[in-house]
PDB file of C-alpha atoms in Angstrom:
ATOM      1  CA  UNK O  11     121.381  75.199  76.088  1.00 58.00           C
ATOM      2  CA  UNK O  12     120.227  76.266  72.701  1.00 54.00           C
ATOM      3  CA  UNK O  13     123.884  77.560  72.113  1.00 59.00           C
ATOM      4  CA  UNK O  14     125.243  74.359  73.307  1.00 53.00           C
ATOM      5  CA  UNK O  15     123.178  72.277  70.443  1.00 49.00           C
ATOM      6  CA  UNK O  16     124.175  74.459  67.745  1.00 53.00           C
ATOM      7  CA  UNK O  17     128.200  74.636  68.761  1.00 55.00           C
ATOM      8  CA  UNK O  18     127.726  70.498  69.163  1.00 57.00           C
ATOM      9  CA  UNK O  19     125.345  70.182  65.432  1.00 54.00           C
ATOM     10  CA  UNK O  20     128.397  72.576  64.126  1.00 54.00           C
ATOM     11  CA  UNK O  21     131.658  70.609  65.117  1.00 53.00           C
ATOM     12  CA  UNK O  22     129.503  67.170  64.215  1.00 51.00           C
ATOM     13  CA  UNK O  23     129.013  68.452  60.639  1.00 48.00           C
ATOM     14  CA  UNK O  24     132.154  69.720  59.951  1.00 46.00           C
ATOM     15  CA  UNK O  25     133.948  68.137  57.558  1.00 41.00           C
ATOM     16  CA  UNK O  26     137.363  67.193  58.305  1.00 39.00           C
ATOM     17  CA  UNK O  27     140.067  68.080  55.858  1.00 42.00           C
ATOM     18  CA  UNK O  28     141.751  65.772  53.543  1.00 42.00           C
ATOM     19  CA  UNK O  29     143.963  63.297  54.909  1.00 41.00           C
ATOM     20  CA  UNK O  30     147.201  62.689  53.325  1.00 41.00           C
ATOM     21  CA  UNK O  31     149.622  59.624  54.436  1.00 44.00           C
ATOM     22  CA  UNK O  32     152.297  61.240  56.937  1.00 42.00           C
ATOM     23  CA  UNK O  33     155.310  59.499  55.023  1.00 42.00           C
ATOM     24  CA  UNK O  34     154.149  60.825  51.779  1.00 43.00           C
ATOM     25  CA  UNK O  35     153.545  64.193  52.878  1.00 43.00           C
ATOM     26  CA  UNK O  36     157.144  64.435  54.464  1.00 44.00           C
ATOM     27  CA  UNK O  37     158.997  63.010  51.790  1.00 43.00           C
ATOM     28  CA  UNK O  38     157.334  64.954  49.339  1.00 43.00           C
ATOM     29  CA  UNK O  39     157.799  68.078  51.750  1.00 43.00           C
ATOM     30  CA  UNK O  40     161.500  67.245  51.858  1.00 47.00           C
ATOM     31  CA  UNK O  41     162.389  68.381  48.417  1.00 51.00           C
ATOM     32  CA  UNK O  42     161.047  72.061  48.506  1.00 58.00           C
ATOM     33  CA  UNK O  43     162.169  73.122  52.067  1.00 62.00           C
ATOM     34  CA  UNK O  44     165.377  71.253  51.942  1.00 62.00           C
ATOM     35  CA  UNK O  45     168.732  72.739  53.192  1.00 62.00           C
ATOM     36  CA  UNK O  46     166.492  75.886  54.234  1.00 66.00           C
ATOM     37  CA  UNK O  47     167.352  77.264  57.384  1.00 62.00           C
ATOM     38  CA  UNK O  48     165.256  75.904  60.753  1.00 61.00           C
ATOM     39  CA  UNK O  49     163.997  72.485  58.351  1.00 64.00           C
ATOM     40  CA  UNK O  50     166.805  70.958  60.524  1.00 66.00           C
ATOM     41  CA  UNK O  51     165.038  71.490  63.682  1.00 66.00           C
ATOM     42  CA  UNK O  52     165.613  69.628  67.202  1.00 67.00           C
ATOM     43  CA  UNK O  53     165.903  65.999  67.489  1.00 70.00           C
ATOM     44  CA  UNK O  54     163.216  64.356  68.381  1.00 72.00           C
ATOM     45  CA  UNK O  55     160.039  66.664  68.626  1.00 70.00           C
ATOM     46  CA  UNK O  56     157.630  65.009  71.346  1.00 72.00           C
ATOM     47  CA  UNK O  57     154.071  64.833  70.384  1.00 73.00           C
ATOM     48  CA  UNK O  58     154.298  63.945  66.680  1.00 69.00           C
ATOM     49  CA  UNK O  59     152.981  61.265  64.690  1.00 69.00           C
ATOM     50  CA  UNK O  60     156.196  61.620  62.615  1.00 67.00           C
ATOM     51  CA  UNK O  61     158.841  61.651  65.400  1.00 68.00           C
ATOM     52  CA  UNK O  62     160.726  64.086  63.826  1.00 70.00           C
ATOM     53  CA  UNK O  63     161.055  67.823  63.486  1.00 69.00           C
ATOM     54  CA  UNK O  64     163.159  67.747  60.200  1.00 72.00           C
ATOM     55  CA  UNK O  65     161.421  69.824  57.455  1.00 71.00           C
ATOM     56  CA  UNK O  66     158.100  69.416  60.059  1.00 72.00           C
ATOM     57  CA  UNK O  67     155.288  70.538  57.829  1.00 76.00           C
ATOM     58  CA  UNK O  68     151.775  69.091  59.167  1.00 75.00           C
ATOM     59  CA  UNK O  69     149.790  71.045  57.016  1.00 80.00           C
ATOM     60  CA  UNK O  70     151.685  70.419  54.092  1.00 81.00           C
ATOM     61  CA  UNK O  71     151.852  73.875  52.919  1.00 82.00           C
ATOM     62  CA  UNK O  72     155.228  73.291  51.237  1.00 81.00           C
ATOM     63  CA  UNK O  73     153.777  70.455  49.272  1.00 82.00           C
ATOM     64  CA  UNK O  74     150.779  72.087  48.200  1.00 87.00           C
ATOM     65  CA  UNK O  75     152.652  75.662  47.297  1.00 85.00           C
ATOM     66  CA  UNK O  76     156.363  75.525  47.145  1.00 82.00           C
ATOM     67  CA  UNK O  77     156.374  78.858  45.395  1.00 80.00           C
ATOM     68  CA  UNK O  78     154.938  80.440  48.285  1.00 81.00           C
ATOM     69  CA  UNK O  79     157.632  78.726  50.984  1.00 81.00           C
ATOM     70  CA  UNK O  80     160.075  81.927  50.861  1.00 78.00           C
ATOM     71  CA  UNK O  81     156.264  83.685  52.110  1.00 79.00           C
ATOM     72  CA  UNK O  82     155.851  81.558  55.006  1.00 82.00           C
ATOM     73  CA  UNK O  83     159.018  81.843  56.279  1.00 82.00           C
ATOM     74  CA  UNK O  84     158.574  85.473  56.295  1.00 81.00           C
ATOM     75  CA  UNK O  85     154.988  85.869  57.278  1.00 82.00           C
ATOM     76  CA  UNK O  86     156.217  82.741  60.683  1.00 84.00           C
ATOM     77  CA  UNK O  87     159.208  85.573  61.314  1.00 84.00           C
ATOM     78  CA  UNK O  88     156.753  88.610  61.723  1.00 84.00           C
ATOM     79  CA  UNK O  89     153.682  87.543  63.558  1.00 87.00           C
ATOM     80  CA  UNK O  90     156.435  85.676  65.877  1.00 89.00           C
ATOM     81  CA  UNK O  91     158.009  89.053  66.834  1.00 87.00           C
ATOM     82  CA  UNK O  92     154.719  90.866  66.582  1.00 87.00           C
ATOM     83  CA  UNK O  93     153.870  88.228  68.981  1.00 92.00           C
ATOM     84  CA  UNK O  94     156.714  88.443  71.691  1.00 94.00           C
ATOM     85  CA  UNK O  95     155.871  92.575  71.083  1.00 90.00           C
ATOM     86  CA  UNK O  96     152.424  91.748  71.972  1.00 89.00           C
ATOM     87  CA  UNK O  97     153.660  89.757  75.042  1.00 93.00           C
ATOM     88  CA  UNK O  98     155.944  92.380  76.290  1.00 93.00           C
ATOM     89  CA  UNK O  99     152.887  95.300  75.870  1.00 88.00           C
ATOM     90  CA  UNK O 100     150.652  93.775  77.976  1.00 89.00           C
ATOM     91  CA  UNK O 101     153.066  93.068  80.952  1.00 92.00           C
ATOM     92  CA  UNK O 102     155.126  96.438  81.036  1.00 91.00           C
ATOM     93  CA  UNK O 103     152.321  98.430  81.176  1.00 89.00           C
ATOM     94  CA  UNK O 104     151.048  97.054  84.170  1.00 89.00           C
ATOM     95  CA  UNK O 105     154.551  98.160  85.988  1.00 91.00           C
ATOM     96  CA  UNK O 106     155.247 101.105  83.903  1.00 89.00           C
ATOM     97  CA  UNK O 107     153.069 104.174  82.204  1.00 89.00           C
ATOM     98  CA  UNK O 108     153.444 106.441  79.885  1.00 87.00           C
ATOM     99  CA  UNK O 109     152.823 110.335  81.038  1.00 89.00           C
ATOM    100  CA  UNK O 110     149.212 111.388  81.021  1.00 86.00           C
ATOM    101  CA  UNK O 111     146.178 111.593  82.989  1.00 87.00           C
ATOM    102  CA  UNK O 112     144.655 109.333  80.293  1.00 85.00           C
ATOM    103  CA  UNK O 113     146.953 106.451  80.604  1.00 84.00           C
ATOM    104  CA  UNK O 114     147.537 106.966  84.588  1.00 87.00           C
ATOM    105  CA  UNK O 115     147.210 103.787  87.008  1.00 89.00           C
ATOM    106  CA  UNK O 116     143.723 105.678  88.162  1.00 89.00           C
ATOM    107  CA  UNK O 117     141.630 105.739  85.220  1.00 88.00           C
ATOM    108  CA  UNK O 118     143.415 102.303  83.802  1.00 88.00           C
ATOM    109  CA  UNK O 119     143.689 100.021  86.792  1.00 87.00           C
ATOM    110  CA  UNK O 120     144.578  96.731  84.184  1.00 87.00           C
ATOM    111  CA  UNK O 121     146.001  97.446  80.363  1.00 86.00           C
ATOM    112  CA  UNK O 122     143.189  94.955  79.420  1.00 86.00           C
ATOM    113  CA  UNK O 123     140.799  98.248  79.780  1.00 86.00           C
ATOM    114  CA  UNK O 124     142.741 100.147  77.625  1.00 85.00           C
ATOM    115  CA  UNK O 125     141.114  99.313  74.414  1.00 83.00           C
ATOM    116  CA  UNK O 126     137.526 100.592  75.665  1.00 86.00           C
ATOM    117  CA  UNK O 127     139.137 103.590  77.403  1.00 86.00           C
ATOM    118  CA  UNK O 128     141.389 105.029  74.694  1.00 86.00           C
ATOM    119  CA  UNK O 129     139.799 104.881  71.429  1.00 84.00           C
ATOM    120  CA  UNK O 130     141.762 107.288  69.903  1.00 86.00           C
ATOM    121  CA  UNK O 131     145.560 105.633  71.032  1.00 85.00           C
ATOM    122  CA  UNK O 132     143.884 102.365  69.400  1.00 85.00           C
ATOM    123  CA  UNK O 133     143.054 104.183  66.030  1.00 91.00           C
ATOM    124  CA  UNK O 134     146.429 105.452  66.263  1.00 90.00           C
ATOM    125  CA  UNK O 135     148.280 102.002  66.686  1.00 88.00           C
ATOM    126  CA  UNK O 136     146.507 100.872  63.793  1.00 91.00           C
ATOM    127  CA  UNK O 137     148.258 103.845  62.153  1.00 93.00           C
ATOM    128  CA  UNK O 138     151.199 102.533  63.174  1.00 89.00           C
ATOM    129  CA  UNK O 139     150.713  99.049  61.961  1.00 88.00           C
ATOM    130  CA  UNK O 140     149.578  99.774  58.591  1.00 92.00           C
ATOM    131  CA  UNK O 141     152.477 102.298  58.280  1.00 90.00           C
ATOM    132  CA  UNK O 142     155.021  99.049  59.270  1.00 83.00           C
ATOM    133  CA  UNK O 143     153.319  96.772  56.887  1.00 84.00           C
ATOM    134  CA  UNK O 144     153.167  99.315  53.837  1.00 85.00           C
ATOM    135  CA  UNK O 145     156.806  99.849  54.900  1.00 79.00           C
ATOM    136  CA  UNK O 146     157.514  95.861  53.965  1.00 77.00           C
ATOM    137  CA  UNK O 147     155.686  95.708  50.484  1.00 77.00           C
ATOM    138  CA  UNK O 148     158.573  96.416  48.745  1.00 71.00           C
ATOM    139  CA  UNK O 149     161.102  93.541  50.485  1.00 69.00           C
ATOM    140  CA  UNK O 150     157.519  91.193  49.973  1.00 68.00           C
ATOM    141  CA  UNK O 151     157.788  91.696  46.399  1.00 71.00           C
ATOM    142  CA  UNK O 152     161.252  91.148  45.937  1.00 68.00           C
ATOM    143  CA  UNK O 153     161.132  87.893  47.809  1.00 64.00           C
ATOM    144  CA  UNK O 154     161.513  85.777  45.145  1.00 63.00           C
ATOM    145  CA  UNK O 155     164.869  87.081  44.299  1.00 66.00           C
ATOM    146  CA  UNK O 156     166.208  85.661  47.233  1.00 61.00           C
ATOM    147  CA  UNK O 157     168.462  88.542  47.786  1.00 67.00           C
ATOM    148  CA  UNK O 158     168.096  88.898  51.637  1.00 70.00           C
ATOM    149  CA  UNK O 159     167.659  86.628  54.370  1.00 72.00           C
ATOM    150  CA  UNK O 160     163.754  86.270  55.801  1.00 72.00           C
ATOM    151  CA  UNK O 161     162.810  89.040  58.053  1.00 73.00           C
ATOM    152  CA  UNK O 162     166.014  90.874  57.178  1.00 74.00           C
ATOM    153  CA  UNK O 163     165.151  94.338  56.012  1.00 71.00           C
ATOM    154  CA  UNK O 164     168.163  96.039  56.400  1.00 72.00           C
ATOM    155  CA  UNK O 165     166.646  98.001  59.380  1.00 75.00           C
ATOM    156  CA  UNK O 166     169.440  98.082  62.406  1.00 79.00           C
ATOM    157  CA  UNK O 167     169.469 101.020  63.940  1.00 81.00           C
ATOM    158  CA  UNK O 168     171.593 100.377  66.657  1.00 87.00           C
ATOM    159  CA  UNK O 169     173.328  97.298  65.783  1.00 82.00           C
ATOM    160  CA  UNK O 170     172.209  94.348  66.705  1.00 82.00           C
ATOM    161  CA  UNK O 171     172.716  91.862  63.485  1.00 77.00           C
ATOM    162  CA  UNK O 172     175.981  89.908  63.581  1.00 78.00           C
ATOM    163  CA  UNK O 173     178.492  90.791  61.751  1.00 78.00           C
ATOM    164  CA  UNK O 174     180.278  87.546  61.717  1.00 76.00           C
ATOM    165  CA  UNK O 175     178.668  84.607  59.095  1.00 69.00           C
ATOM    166  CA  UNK O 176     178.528  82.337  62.060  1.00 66.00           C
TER     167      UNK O 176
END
């Protein structure tokens, strides 16, 4: 109950950000991302006080920073795939293990476990991650250049990117 009073006394005294008139925002957000790839978007986007998905921009980030758009669009592209990589690591494994008593069906009945069980593997993914991310420092700070497409670090090992312009 006590918890309950202090999560209700904590959402009532929050204040709410500032508001800023919807057809200001997107015209002034028009400018910035305009003629940027995915501003076109899907005609019309259901659920919107704006009714469209042009340049859609809620937030207003590009209005507020339009220096850092080229960022965004980067940072959206990564934790997207990180996402969907994400997705796809928590249903394989429940079909399909690696060898190893330690990662057998037996001592890991659900892959939820498998951050309690295997401290070590976890200290080694972060490895991994830091190692990918120190890997993309170098394309971050050339962003500004615009000499490569978002999320496009030249990294096609087995050749997936399209050739062809369209």
């Amino acid at each position: 109950m006590v918890k309950l009073v202090l999560l209700a006394a904590a959402l009532g005294s929050a204040s709410s950000p500032p508001t800023i008139p919807l057809a200001n925002a997107f015209a002034a957000v028009l400018d910035p991302a305009d003629g940027m790839v995915g501003g076109e978007g899907p005609e019309p986007m259901p659920f919107t006080t704006a009714g469209t998905s042009v340049n859609f921009d809620p937030c207003g980030f590009a209005e507020r920073a339009p220096e850092w758009l080229p960022w965004f669009r980067e940072a959206e592209l990564k934790h997207g795939r990180a996402a969907m990589l994400a997705t796809a690591g928590m249903v394989v494994p429940e079909f399909v293990r690696i060898p190893g008593e330690q990662f057998s069906f037996e001592n890991i009945p659900r892959v939820i476990e498998a951050h309690d069980k295997l401290p070590e593997s976890m200290i080694q993914i972060f490895g991994w991650i830091s190692f990918v991310e120190a890997c993309s420092f170098a394309a971050l700070a050339n962003m500004n250049e615009y000499d490569r497409a978002p999320g496009d670090f030249g990294f096609d090992p087995i050749g997936l990117f399209p050739t062809d312009p369209e």
